[in-house]
mmCIF file of C-alpha atoms and ligand atoms in Angstrom:
data_model
loop_
_atom_site.group_PDB
_atom_site.id
_atom_site.type_symbol
_atom_site.label_atom_id
_atom_site.label_comp_id
_atom_site.label_asym_id
_atom_site.label_seq_id
_atom_site.Cartn_x
_atom_site.Cartn_y
_atom_site.Cartn_z
ATOM 1 C CA MET A 7 -23.023 -15.407 -9.597
ATOM 2 C CA SER A 8 -26.760 -15.567 -8.913
ATOM 3 C CA ARG A 9 -26.128 -18.626 -6.745
ATOM 4 C CA LEU A 10 -23.523 -16.910 -4.594
ATOM 5 C CA GLY A 11 -24.740 -15.399 -1.313
ATOM 6 C CA THR A 12 -23.291 -12.756 0.947
ATOM 7 C CA GLU A 13 -22.693 -12.169 4.654
ATOM 8 C CA GLY A 14 -25.225 -10.187 6.661
ATOM 9 C CA ALA A 15 -22.494 -9.020 9.060
ATOM 10 C CA PHE A 16 -20.632 -7.130 6.343
ATOM 11 C CA GLU A 17 -23.882 -5.607 5.008
ATOM 12 C CA VAL A 18 -25.080 -4.419 8.422
ATOM 13 C CA LEU A 19 -21.590 -3.116 9.221
ATOM 14 C CA ALA A 20 -21.653 -1.016 6.018
ATOM 15 C CA LYS A 21 -25.089 0.372 6.938
ATOM 16 C CA ALA A 22 -23.932 1.130 10.492
ATOM 17 C CA ARG A 23 -20.868 2.945 9.141
ATOM 18 C CA ARG A 24 -23.122 5.120 6.938
ATOM 19 C CA LEU A 25 -25.223 6.045 9.986
ATOM 20 C CA GLU A 26 -22.030 6.877 11.892
ATOM 21 C CA ALA A 27 -20.904 9.116 9.040
ATOM 22 C CA ASP A 28 -24.198 10.998 9.555
ATOM 23 C CA GLY A 29 -23.239 11.547 13.206
ATOM 24 C CA LYS A 30 -25.182 8.705 14.859
ATOM 25 C CA HIS A 31 -23.578 6.733 17.721
ATOM 26 C CA ILE A 32 -23.725 2.993 17.064
ATOM 27 C CA ILE A 33 -22.889 0.074 19.360
ATOM 28 C CA HIS A 34 -21.383 -2.594 17.128
ATOM 29 C CA LEU A 35 -22.655 -6.037 18.048
ATOM 30 C CA GLU A 36 -22.849 -7.278 14.451
ATOM 31 C CA ILE A 37 -19.392 -8.260 13.235
ATOM 32 C CA GLY A 38 -17.621 -11.386 14.487
ATOM 33 C CA GLU A 39 -14.272 -9.841 15.217
ATOM 34 C CA PRO A 40 -12.503 -9.563 18.582
ATOM 35 C CA ASP A 41 -11.992 -5.960 19.739
ATOM 36 C CA PHE A 42 -8.627 -6.897 21.291
ATOM 37 C CA ALA A 43 -5.382 -5.833 19.661
ATOM 38 C CA THR A 44 -3.273 -8.677 18.287
ATOM 39 C CA PRO A 45 -0.926 -9.670 21.165
ATOM 40 C CA ASP A 46 2.324 -7.618 21.182
ATOM 41 C CA ASN A 47 4.686 -10.563 20.758
ATOM 42 C CA ILE A 48 2.846 -11.631 17.586
ATOM 43 C CA ILE A 49 2.934 -8.096 16.172
ATOM 44 C CA GLU A 50 6.675 -7.913 16.909
ATOM 45 C CA ALA A 51 7.237 -11.229 15.131
ATOM 46 C CA GLY A 52 5.340 -9.918 12.106
ATOM 47 C CA VAL A 53 7.294 -6.646 12.034
ATOM 48 C CA SER A 54 10.635 -8.460 12.388
ATOM 49 C CA ALA A 55 9.629 -10.807 9.582
ATOM 50 C CA ILE A 56 8.949 -7.846 7.287
ATOM 51 C CA GLN A 57 12.317 -6.347 8.214
ATOM 52 C CA GLU A 58 14.037 -9.686 7.641
ATOM 53 C CA GLY A 59 12.677 -9.880 4.110
ATOM 54 C CA TYR A 60 9.649 -12.179 4.403
ATOM 55 C CA THR A 61 8.029 -9.935 1.819
ATOM 56 C CA HIS A 62 8.168 -12.276 -1.170
ATOM 57 C CA TYR A 63 6.261 -15.290 -2.445
ATOM 58 C CA THR A 64 6.498 -18.399 -0.315
ATOM 59 C CA PRO A 65 5.707 -21.999 -1.349
ATOM 60 C CA ALA A 66 1.978 -22.210 -2.143
ATOM 61 C CA SER A 67 1.082 -24.315 0.913
ATOM 62 C CA GLY A 68 3.260 -22.154 3.145
ATOM 63 C CA ILE A 69 6.744 -21.952 4.657
ATOM 64 C CA MET A 70 7.594 -25.424 5.986
ATOM 65 C CA GLU A 71 8.410 -24.070 9.459
ATOM 66 C CA ALA A 72 4.959 -22.457 9.693
ATOM 67 C CA ARG A 73 3.212 -25.612 8.441
ATOM 68 C CA GLN A 74 5.171 -27.570 11.044
ATOM 69 C CA ALA A 75 4.070 -25.125 13.765
ATOM 70 C CA VAL A 76 0.431 -25.731 12.768
ATOM 71 C CA ALA A 77 0.982 -29.504 12.660
ATOM 72 C CA THR A 78 2.528 -29.533 16.135
ATOM 73 C CA PHE A 79 -0.135 -27.235 17.553
ATOM 74 C CA VAL A 80 -3.056 -29.231 16.109
ATOM 75 C CA SER A 81 -1.495 -32.559 17.124
ATOM 76 C CA HIS A 82 -1.200 -31.345 20.694
ATOM 77 C CA MET A 83 -4.584 -29.676 20.887
ATOM 78 C CA LEU A 84 -6.581 -32.492 19.282
ATOM 79 C CA ASN A 85 -4.486 -35.363 20.572
ATOM 80 C CA THR A 86 -3.624 -36.642 17.132
ATOM 81 C CA ASP A 87 -0.538 -36.882 14.943
ATOM 82 C CA VAL A 88 -0.556 -34.382 12.076
ATOM 83 C CA GLU A 89 2.383 -34.055 9.676
ATOM 84 C CA ALA A 90 3.455 -30.728 8.173
ATOM 85 C CA THR A 91 2.740 -32.068 4.672
ATOM 86 C CA GLU A 92 -0.927 -32.418 5.634
ATOM 87 C CA VAL A 93 -1.142 -28.691 6.457
ATOM 88 C CA VAL A 94 -1.970 -26.035 3.857
ATOM 89 C CA LEU A 95 -1.840 -22.365 4.829
ATOM 90 C CA VAL A 96 -4.404 -20.125 3.157
ATOM 91 C CA PRO A 97 -5.279 -16.424 3.394
ATOM 92 C CA GLY A 98 -8.387 -16.951 5.575
ATOM 93 C CA SER A 99 -10.087 -20.195 6.505
ATOM 94 C CA LYS A 100 -13.040 -19.733 4.137
ATOM 95 C CA ASN A 101 -10.662 -20.795 1.361
ATOM 96 C CA VAL A 102 -10.347 -24.195 3.005
ATOM 97 C CA LEU A 103 -14.019 -24.905 2.391
ATOM 98 C CA LEU A 104 -14.073 -23.390 -1.093
ATOM 99 C CA PHE A 105 -11.003 -25.328 -2.225
ATOM 100 C CA THR A 106 -12.263 -28.578 -0.711
ATOM 101 C CA LEU A 107 -15.600 -28.160 -2.481
ATOM 102 C CA LEU A 108 -13.832 -27.396 -5.768
ATOM 103 C CA ALA A 109 -11.544 -30.388 -5.350
ATOM 104 C CA CYS A 110 -14.041 -32.986 -4.165
ATOM 105 C CA ILE A 111 -17.635 -32.076 -4.998
ATOM 106 C CA GLU A 112 -19.446 -32.289 -8.345
ATOM 107 C CA PRO A 113 -22.546 -30.336 -9.413
ATOM 108 C CA GLY A 114 -25.621 -32.168 -8.109
ATOM 109 C CA ASP A 115 -23.788 -33.743 -5.153
ATOM 110 C CA GLU A 116 -25.390 -33.121 -1.781
ATOM 111 C CA VAL A 117 -23.640 -31.474 1.146
ATOM 112 C CA ILE A 118 -25.142 -31.455 4.637
ATOM 113 C CA LEU A 119 -24.670 -28.252 6.642
ATOM 114 C CA PRO A 120 -26.142 -26.641 9.770
ATOM 115 C CA ASP A 121 -29.089 -24.226 9.860
ATOM 116 C CA PRO A 122 -28.634 -21.725 11.397
ATOM 117 C CA GLY A 123 -25.039 -21.722 10.208
ATOM 118 C CA TYR A 124 -22.206 -19.613 8.880
ATOM 119 C CA PRO A 125 -23.550 -18.167 5.595
ATOM 120 C CA ALA A 126 -20.450 -19.031 3.534
ATOM 121 C CA TYR A 127 -21.299 -22.759 3.767
ATOM 122 C CA ALA A 128 -24.583 -22.675 1.829
ATOM 123 C CA SER A 129 -23.327 -19.889 -0.413
ATOM 124 C CA GLN A 130 -20.211 -21.773 -1.528
ATOM 125 C CA VAL A 131 -22.059 -25.087 -1.897
ATOM 126 C CA ASN A 132 -24.687 -23.417 -4.096
ATOM 127 C CA PHE A 133 -22.013 -21.564 -6.036
ATOM 128 C CA ILE A 134 -20.283 -24.746 -7.214
ATOM 129 C CA GLY A 135 -23.652 -26.203 -8.253
ATOM 130 C CA ALA A 136 -23.957 -28.703 -5.403
ATOM 131 C CA VAL A 137 -27.078 -29.029 -3.264
ATOM 132 C CA PRO A 138 -27.095 -27.918 0.391
ATOM 133 C CA LYS A 139 -29.178 -30.087 2.748
ATOM 134 C CA THR A 140 -29.697 -28.435 6.077
ATOM 135 C CA VAL A 141 -29.777 -30.046 9.497
ATOM 136 C CA THR A 142 -31.645 -27.901 12.009
ATOM 137 C CA LEU A 143 -29.999 -26.712 15.216
ATOM 138 C CA ARG A 144 -32.652 -26.146 17.857
ATOM 139 C CA GLU A 145 -32.545 -24.039 20.989
ATOM 140 C CA GLU A 146 -34.191 -26.856 23.032
ATOM 141 C CA THR A 147 -31.104 -29.020 22.555
ATOM 142 C CA GLY A 148 -28.566 -26.239 23.122
ATOM 143 C CA PHE A 149 -28.339 -25.779 19.332
ATOM 144 C CA ARG A 150 -26.832 -29.237 18.871
ATOM 145 C CA MET A 151 -27.756 -31.152 15.729
ATOM 146 C CA ASP A 152 -30.809 -33.383 15.734
ATOM 147 C CA LEU A 153 -28.980 -36.650 15.071
ATOM 148 C CA ASP A 154 -32.062 -38.476 13.710
ATOM 149 C CA GLU A 155 -32.681 -35.629 11.309
ATOM 150 C CA LEU A 156 -29.015 -35.698 10.318
ATOM 151 C CA ALA A 157 -29.165 -39.430 9.528
ATOM 152 C CA SER A 158 -32.397 -38.969 7.567
ATOM 153 C CA LEU A 159 -30.722 -36.455 5.237
ATOM 154 C CA ILE A 160 -28.214 -38.970 3.879
ATOM 155 C CA SER A 161 -28.985 -40.030 0.298
ATOM 156 C CA PRO A 162 -26.950 -41.764 -2.419
ATOM 157 C CA LYS A 163 -25.898 -38.276 -3.553
ATOM 158 C CA THR A 164 -24.512 -37.145 -0.168
ATOM 159 C CA ARG A 165 -20.761 -36.540 -0.333
ATOM 160 C CA MET A 166 -19.897 -34.253 2.553
ATOM 161 C CA ILE A 167 -21.008 -33.064 5.993
ATOM 162 C CA ILE A 168 -19.939 -29.630 7.215
ATOM 163 C CA ILE A 169 -19.889 -29.251 10.981
ATOM 164 C CA ASN A 170 -18.960 -26.225 13.063
ATOM 165 C CA THR A 171 -18.090 -26.297 16.745
ATOM 166 C CA PRO A 172 -18.151 -23.976 18.665
ATOM 167 C CA GLN A 173 -20.799 -22.568 16.438
ATOM 168 C CA ASN A 174 -21.508 -19.319 14.701
ATOM 169 C CA PRO A 175 -24.174 -17.883 15.171
ATOM 170 C CA THR A 176 -25.519 -19.749 18.221
ATOM 171 C CA GLY A 177 -22.480 -20.202 20.464
ATOM 172 C CA GLY A 178 -23.537 -23.858 20.792
ATOM 173 C CA VAL A 179 -21.030 -26.694 20.871
ATOM 174 C CA LEU A 180 -21.102 -30.279 19.644
ATOM 175 C CA THR A 181 -20.622 -33.017 22.223
ATOM 176 C CA ASP A 182 -18.621 -36.240 22.020
ATOM 177 C CA GLU A 183 -21.817 -38.068 21.125
ATOM 178 C CA ASP A 184 -22.613 -35.666 18.261
ATOM 179 C CA VAL A 185 -19.138 -35.824 16.758
ATOM 180 C CA SER A 186 -18.955 -39.635 17.121
ATOM 181 C CA PHE A 187 -22.298 -39.932 15.350
ATOM 182 C CA VAL A 188 -21.081 -37.744 12.464
ATOM 183 C CA CYS A 189 -17.980 -39.945 12.191
ATOM 184 C CA GLU A 190 -20.086 -43.120 12.160
ATOM 185 C CA LEU A 191 -22.197 -41.730 9.333
ATOM 186 C CA ALA A 192 -19.059 -40.686 7.464
ATOM 187 C CA HIS A 193 -17.632 -44.220 7.693
ATOM 188 C CA LYS A 194 -20.881 -45.919 6.829
ATOM 189 C CA HIS A 195 -21.665 -43.755 3.779
ATOM 190 C CA ASP A 196 -18.111 -42.926 2.678
ATOM 191 C CA LEU A 197 -18.400 -39.177 3.315
ATOM 192 C CA LEU A 198 -15.922 -36.370 3.782
ATOM 193 C CA VAL A 199 -16.296 -34.211 6.912
ATOM 194 C CA VAL A 200 -15.265 -30.563 6.829
ATOM 195 C CA SER A 201 -14.909 -29.505 10.440
ATOM 196 C CA ASP A 202 -14.893 -25.744 10.955
ATOM 197 C CA GLU A 203 -13.163 -25.242 14.306
ATOM 198 C CA ILE A 204 -12.240 -21.572 13.981
ATOM 199 C CA TYR A 205 -13.572 -20.953 17.534
ATOM 200 C CA SER A 206 -12.026 -24.080 19.094
ATOM 201 C CA GLN A 207 -9.947 -22.163 21.644
ATOM 202 C CA LEU A 208 -12.878 -19.975 22.669
ATOM 203 C CA VAL A 209 -14.759 -22.367 24.956
ATOM 204 C CA TYR A 210 -16.095 -21.739 28.440
ATOM 205 C CA GLY A 211 -15.633 -24.697 30.760
ATOM 206 C CA PHE A 212 -16.160 -27.121 27.885
ATOM 207 C CA HIS A 213 -13.785 -29.619 26.324
ATOM 208 C CA HIS A 214 -13.646 -29.015 22.561
ATOM 209 C CA VAL A 215 -14.312 -32.129 20.453
ATOM 210 C CA SER A 216 -13.042 -32.700 16.893
ATOM 211 C CA PRO A 217 -13.577 -35.520 14.378
ATOM 212 C CA LEU A 218 -9.842 -35.345 13.674
ATOM 213 C CA SER A 219 -9.223 -37.007 17.055
ATOM 214 C CA GLN A 220 -11.546 -39.912 16.267
ATOM 215 C CA HIS A 221 -10.287 -43.289 15.191
ATOM 216 C CA GLY A 222 -10.091 -43.762 11.420
ATOM 217 C CA MET A 223 -11.189 -40.200 10.608
ATOM 218 C CA ARG A 224 -7.868 -38.748 9.484
ATOM 219 C CA ASP A 225 -8.363 -39.774 5.851
ATOM 220 C CA ARG A 226 -11.874 -38.363 5.612
ATOM 221 C CA THR A 227 -11.646 -35.142 7.652
ATOM 222 C CA VAL A 228 -10.643 -31.657 6.558
ATOM 223 C CA LEU A 229 -9.959 -29.347 9.488
ATOM 224 C CA MET A 230 -10.819 -25.720 8.744
ATOM 225 C CA ASP A 231 -9.188 -23.405 11.243
ATOM 226 C CA GLY A 232 -7.056 -20.309 11.491
ATOM 227 C CA LEU A 233 -5.728 -17.525 13.663
ATOM 228 C CA SER A 234 -8.434 -14.889 13.114
ATOM 229 C CA LYS A 235 -10.586 -15.381 16.174
ATOM 230 C CA SER A 236 -8.411 -16.904 18.918
ATOM 231 C CA TYR A 237 -5.477 -14.515 18.483
ATOM 232 C CA ALA A 238 -7.426 -11.389 17.419
ATOM 233 C CA MET A 239 -5.772 -11.618 13.997
ATOM 234 C CA THR A 240 -8.731 -11.215 11.616
ATOM 235 C CA GLY A 241 -6.885 -8.746 9.377
ATOM 236 C CA TRP A 242 -3.681 -10.775 9.096
ATOM 237 C CA ARG A 243 -5.538 -13.350 6.992
ATOM 238 C CA LEU A 244 -4.199 -16.689 8.016
ATOM 239 C CA GLY A 245 -6.269 -19.830 7.891
ATOM 240 C CA TYR A 246 -5.187 -23.420 7.551
ATOM 241 C CA ALA A 247 -6.393 -26.785 6.387
ATOM 242 C CA VAL A 248 -5.348 -30.098 7.812
ATOM 243 C CA ALA A 249 -6.273 -32.580 5.102
ATOM 244 C CA PRO A 250 -5.336 -36.084 3.916
ATOM 245 C CA LYS A 251 -2.085 -35.835 1.928
ATOM 246 C CA ALA A 252 -3.634 -36.416 -1.513
ATOM 247 C CA LEU A 253 -6.205 -33.702 -0.906
ATOM 248 C CA ALA A 254 -3.586 -31.366 0.606
ATOM 249 C CA ALA A 255 -1.749 -31.609 -2.740
ATOM 250 C CA LYS A 256 -4.928 -30.515 -4.560
ATOM 251 C CA LEU A 257 -5.382 -27.609 -2.149
ATOM 252 C CA ASP A 258 -1.777 -26.612 -2.925
ATOM 253 C CA GLN A 259 -2.639 -26.625 -6.636
ATOM 254 C CA LEU A 260 -5.710 -24.467 -5.988
ATOM 255 C CA MET A 261 -3.508 -22.041 -4.024
ATOM 256 C CA ILE A 262 -1.107 -21.856 -6.991
ATOM 257 C CA ASN A 263 -4.068 -20.956 -9.190
ATOM 258 C CA SER A 264 -5.574 -18.353 -6.851
ATOM 259 C CA SER A 265 -3.679 -16.511 -4.076
ATOM 260 C CA SER A 266 -0.233 -18.079 -4.807
ATOM 261 C CA CYS A 267 0.442 -18.103 -1.054
ATOM 262 C CA ALA A 268 -0.493 -16.499 2.265
ATOM 263 C CA ALA A 269 1.716 -13.473 3.116
ATOM 264 C CA GLY A 270 5.164 -14.613 4.289
ATOM 265 C CA PHE A 271 5.370 -12.275 7.304
ATOM 266 C CA THR A 272 1.889 -13.372 8.395
ATOM 267 C CA GLN A 273 3.101 -16.966 8.309
ATOM 268 C CA MET A 274 6.102 -16.017 10.466
ATOM 269 C CA ALA A 275 3.769 -14.254 12.911
ATOM 270 C CA ALA A 276 1.681 -17.446 12.976
ATOM 271 C CA ILE A 277 4.683 -19.413 14.228
ATOM 272 C CA GLU A 278 4.920 -16.990 17.154
ATOM 273 C CA ALA A 279 1.164 -17.218 17.763
ATOM 274 C CA LEU A 280 1.168 -21.006 17.840
ATOM 275 C CA THR A 281 4.401 -21.637 19.745
ATOM 276 C CA ALA A 282 5.140 -18.769 22.188
ATOM 277 C CA PRO A 283 3.893 -19.123 25.784
ATOM 278 C CA GLU A 284 2.955 -15.388 25.766
ATOM 279 C CA SER A 285 0.492 -16.059 22.945
ATOM 280 C CA ALA A 286 -1.183 -18.864 24.908
ATOM 281 C CA GLN A 287 -1.393 -16.551 27.934
ATOM 282 C CA ALA A 288 -2.993 -13.844 25.789
ATOM 283 C CA VAL A 289 -5.605 -16.328 24.534
ATOM 284 C CA THR A 290 -6.365 -17.420 28.102
ATOM 285 C CA HIS A 291 -6.846 -13.782 29.077
ATOM 286 C CA MET A 292 -9.158 -13.062 26.129
ATOM 287 C CA VAL A 293 -11.233 -16.183 26.867
ATOM 288 C CA ARG A 294 -11.685 -15.024 30.471
ATOM 289 C CA VAL A 295 -12.848 -11.607 29.304
ATOM 290 C CA PHE A 296 -15.211 -13.108 26.717
ATOM 291 C CA GLU A 297 -16.705 -15.370 29.375
ATOM 292 C CA ARG A 298 -17.488 -12.383 31.621
ATOM 293 C CA ARG A 299 -19.029 -10.553 28.683
ATOM 294 C CA ARG A 300 -21.065 -13.610 27.763
ATOM 295 C CA ASP A 301 -22.595 -13.674 31.247
ATOM 296 C CA LEU A 302 -23.239 -9.942 31.139
ATOM 297 C CA VAL A 303 -25.077 -10.258 27.808
ATOM 298 C CA VAL A 304 -27.039 -13.411 28.642
ATOM 299 C CA ASP A 305 -28.100 -12.063 32.047
ATOM 300 C CA GLY A 306 -28.938 -8.665 30.546
ATOM 301 C CA ILE A 307 -31.000 -10.123 27.683
ATOM 302 C CA SER A 308 -32.833 -12.587 29.929
ATOM 303 C CA VAL A 309 -34.508 -9.823 31.954
ATOM 304 C CA ILE A 310 -35.875 -8.059 28.866
ATOM 305 C CA PRO A 311 -39.560 -8.958 28.480
ATOM 306 C CA GLY A 312 -40.160 -11.080 25.374
ATOM 307 C CA MET A 313 -36.546 -12.227 25.057
ATOM 308 C CA ARG A 314 -34.707 -15.293 26.337
ATOM 309 C CA CYS A 315 -31.184 -16.492 25.725
ATOM 310 C CA MET A 316 -29.366 -19.799 26.008
ATOM 311 C CA ARG A 317 -25.983 -19.457 27.724
ATOM 312 C CA PRO A 318 -23.477 -20.257 24.954
ATOM 313 C CA GLN A 319 -20.516 -22.522 25.722
ATOM 314 C CA GLY A 320 -18.243 -21.260 23.010
ATOM 315 C CA ALA A 321 -17.354 -18.600 20.372
ATOM 316 C CA PHE A 322 -18.381 -14.997 21.152
ATOM 317 C CA TYR A 323 -21.996 -14.945 20.061
ATOM 318 C CA ALA A 324 -25.310 -14.975 21.877
ATOM 319 C CA PHE A 325 -28.415 -16.001 19.949
ATOM 320 C CA PRO A 326 -31.448 -14.749 21.867
ATOM 321 C CA ASN A 327 -34.982 -15.781 21.015
ATOM 322 C CA ILE A 328 -37.040 -12.638 20.422
ATOM 323 C CA GLU A 329 -40.436 -14.114 19.507
ATOM 324 C CA GLY A 330 -42.046 -12.806 22.687
ATOM 325 C CA THR A 331 -41.382 -9.223 21.623
ATOM 326 C CA GLY A 332 -43.952 -9.577 18.833
ATOM 327 C CA LEU A 333 -41.413 -8.212 16.350
ATOM 328 C CA GLY A 334 -39.838 -10.222 13.552
ATOM 329 C CA GLU A 335 -36.061 -10.664 13.601
ATOM 330 C CA ARG A 336 -35.469 -8.514 10.485
ATOM 331 C CA GLU A 337 -37.695 -5.689 11.671
ATOM 332 C CA LEU A 338 -36.123 -5.803 15.129
ATOM 333 C CA ALA A 339 -32.553 -5.781 13.783
ATOM 334 C CA ASP A 340 -33.356 -2.946 11.346
ATOM 335 C CA ARG A 341 -35.098 -0.818 13.922
ATOM 336 C CA LEU A 342 -32.509 -1.448 16.633
ATOM 337 C CA LEU A 343 -29.925 -0.090 14.224
ATOM 338 C CA THR A 344 -31.788 2.940 12.907
ATOM 339 C CA GLU A 345 -33.848 3.886 15.995
ATOM 340 C CA ALA A 346 -31.752 2.648 18.940
ATOM 341 C CA GLY A 347 -28.219 2.745 17.509
ATOM 342 C CA VAL A 348 -27.434 -0.937 18.165
ATOM 343 C CA ALA A 349 -26.193 -3.102 15.296
ATOM 344 C CA VAL A 350 -27.167 -6.785 15.591
ATOM 345 C CA LEU A 351 -27.927 -9.416 12.947
ATOM 346 C CA PRO A 352 -31.283 -11.064 12.237
ATOM 347 C CA GLY A 353 -31.125 -14.840 12.867
ATOM 348 C CA THR A 354 -32.340 -15.475 9.318
ATOM 349 C CA ALA A 355 -29.034 -14.076 8.000
ATOM 350 C CA PHE A 356 -27.841 -17.589 8.986
ATOM 351 C CA GLY A 357 -30.701 -19.616 7.456
ATOM 352 C CA GLN A 358 -34.429 -20.125 7.860
ATOM 353 C CA ALA A 359 -34.030 -21.805 11.273
ATOM 354 C CA GLY A 360 -32.796 -18.447 12.580
ATOM 355 C CA LYS A 361 -36.353 -17.119 12.402
ATOM 356 C CA GLY A 362 -37.309 -15.584 15.741
ATOM 357 C CA TYR A 363 -33.680 -14.948 16.811
ATOM 358 C CA ILE A 364 -31.054 -12.238 16.609
ATOM 359 C CA ARG A 365 -27.291 -12.654 16.871
ATOM 360 C CA ILE A 366 -25.306 -10.524 19.266
ATOM 361 C CA ALA A 367 -21.492 -10.585 19.008
ATOM 362 C CA TYR A 368 -20.092 -9.766 22.447
ATOM 363 C CA THR A 369 -16.879 -8.426 20.999
ATOM 364 C CA GLN A 370 -17.071 -4.993 22.632
ATOM 365 C CA SER A 371 -16.053 -3.692 26.062
ATOM 366 C CA GLU A 372 -18.319 -4.316 29.058
ATOM 367 C CA ASP A 373 -19.275 -0.617 29.071
ATOM 368 C CA GLU A 374 -20.334 -0.727 25.431
ATOM 369 C CA LEU A 375 -22.238 -3.972 26.023
ATOM 370 C CA LYS A 376 -24.055 -2.467 29.024
ATOM 371 C CA LEU A 377 -25.035 0.568 26.963
ATOM 372 C CA GLY A 378 -26.160 -1.689 24.104
ATOM 373 C CA LEU A 379 -28.280 -3.802 26.472
ATOM 374 C CA GLN A 380 -29.845 -0.673 27.957
ATOM 375 C CA ARG A 381 -30.732 0.601 24.498
ATOM 376 C CA ILE A 382 -32.250 -2.755 23.496
ATOM 377 C CA SER A 383 -34.212 -2.891 26.746
ATOM 378 C CA ASP A 384 -35.540 0.677 26.294
ATOM 379 C CA PHE A 385 -36.445 -0.017 22.676
ATOM 380 C CA ILE A 386 -38.373 -3.189 23.564
ATOM 381 C CA ALA A 387 -40.167 -1.435 26.436
ATOM 382 C CA ALA A 388 -41.375 1.242 24.008
ATOM 383 C CA ASN A 389 -42.107 -0.966 20.982
ATOM 384 C CA ARG A 390 -43.114 -4.437 22.161
ATOM 385 C CA VAL A 391 -46.377 -5.527 20.518
HETATM 386 N N1 PLP B 429 -15.913 -19.976 10.005
HETATM 387 C C1 PLP B 429 -16.753 -19.358 10.837
HETATM 388 C C2 PLP B 429 -17.764 -20.168 11.575
HETATM 389 C C3 PLP B 429 -16.686 -17.976 11.022
HETATM 390 O O1 PLP B 429 -17.544 -17.384 11.861
HETATM 391 C C4 PLP B 429 -15.718 -17.243 10.291
HETATM 392 C C5 PLP B 429 -15.650 -15.769 10.404
HETATM 393 O O2 PLP B 429 -16.553 -15.110 10.860
HETATM 394 C C6 PLP B 429 -14.866 -17.928 9.436
HETATM 395 C C7 PLP B 429 -14.993 -19.295 9.315
HETATM 396 C C8 PLP B 429 -13.850 -17.220 8.569
HETATM 397 O O3 PLP B 429 -12.765 -16.767 9.247
HETATM 398 P P1 PLP B 429 -11.415 -16.340 8.491
HETATM 399 O O4 PLP B 429 -11.719 -16.255 7.018
HETATM 400 O O5 PLP B 429 -11.060 -15.027 9.072
HETATM 401 O O6 PLP B 429 -10.422 -17.418 8.783
#
């Protein structure tokens, strides 16, 4: 257990909730969860499924119709040809990484992952006794990977590369060149690629790129995705893996030994999410709103003395550099919460390369975001050193 980490977002949320219980007003820019309600048609499908009796165990990898819906959706979106038997439904996409690590990685093996990056990557890799090797994402390159650094990390012990695009916490995206390079390395050194694409539908004027679409990558890629972010379905708990058939069978076995299955009515709601035109329209609407909020946040942060912010091309996070304020990221995040009533995360909650940054989730209304920006601006004006 000492090797297992945690997630800063859940810790800061708990602290913010305690302050709220004491009567303080907090603007929540810490947790990565859309503020939208799940679209009505998806809710109705879930309710009908409960009424129709989808309240029992399902096959461990999921109801075939739901796996087929994922296969068709992914095939269309990533221009590839996924079969339902390559899809495993899980209660939240984090399981995809955990199960893949358990199935494929031995203690002492090395796994390359991004820094800053989603905390579960390093935590899970450490937990199973493998060794995380971090590739730095730098602001100067739009938080893409440094490809030379990536290549230099490969050793005889490297087994897996974890990539994430669009990225949490930076909002950066990987380009065709980046993904092709990862695929080349994977071929050359016989590596598995876990591609976390949970934000793939949340892109702003950018064409999402996946290793799954690349020639020869189907048998060495595990897609990690789910409904949480794109369809505002975080609490429904539905993630999915697209994996080579032999590995999909192992993931099925790990499901049998852990959750048994994802909830049946959630799986039925997923079919509606992935196939109904209303769901696609709802996603388009949410993306438009997120894009406006992104601009509001980036423009608002950029005029605060001591702060600057790259304009993210995906997800719903901004990752401003705060070095010019003279305050460290932990002190700033702590004091913004307790003194200004704004919950944000320190960049170092995502790895050492997050030093000098904070993460802002623009998952609140424009009014809340404006108030949050005003509070940050006032705080910096009074406390900049
Ligand atoms: N991957 C990334 C990059 C995330 O930011 C998150 C959630 O914040 C997840 C995976 C997990 O999502 P879920 O378990 O809801 O599918």
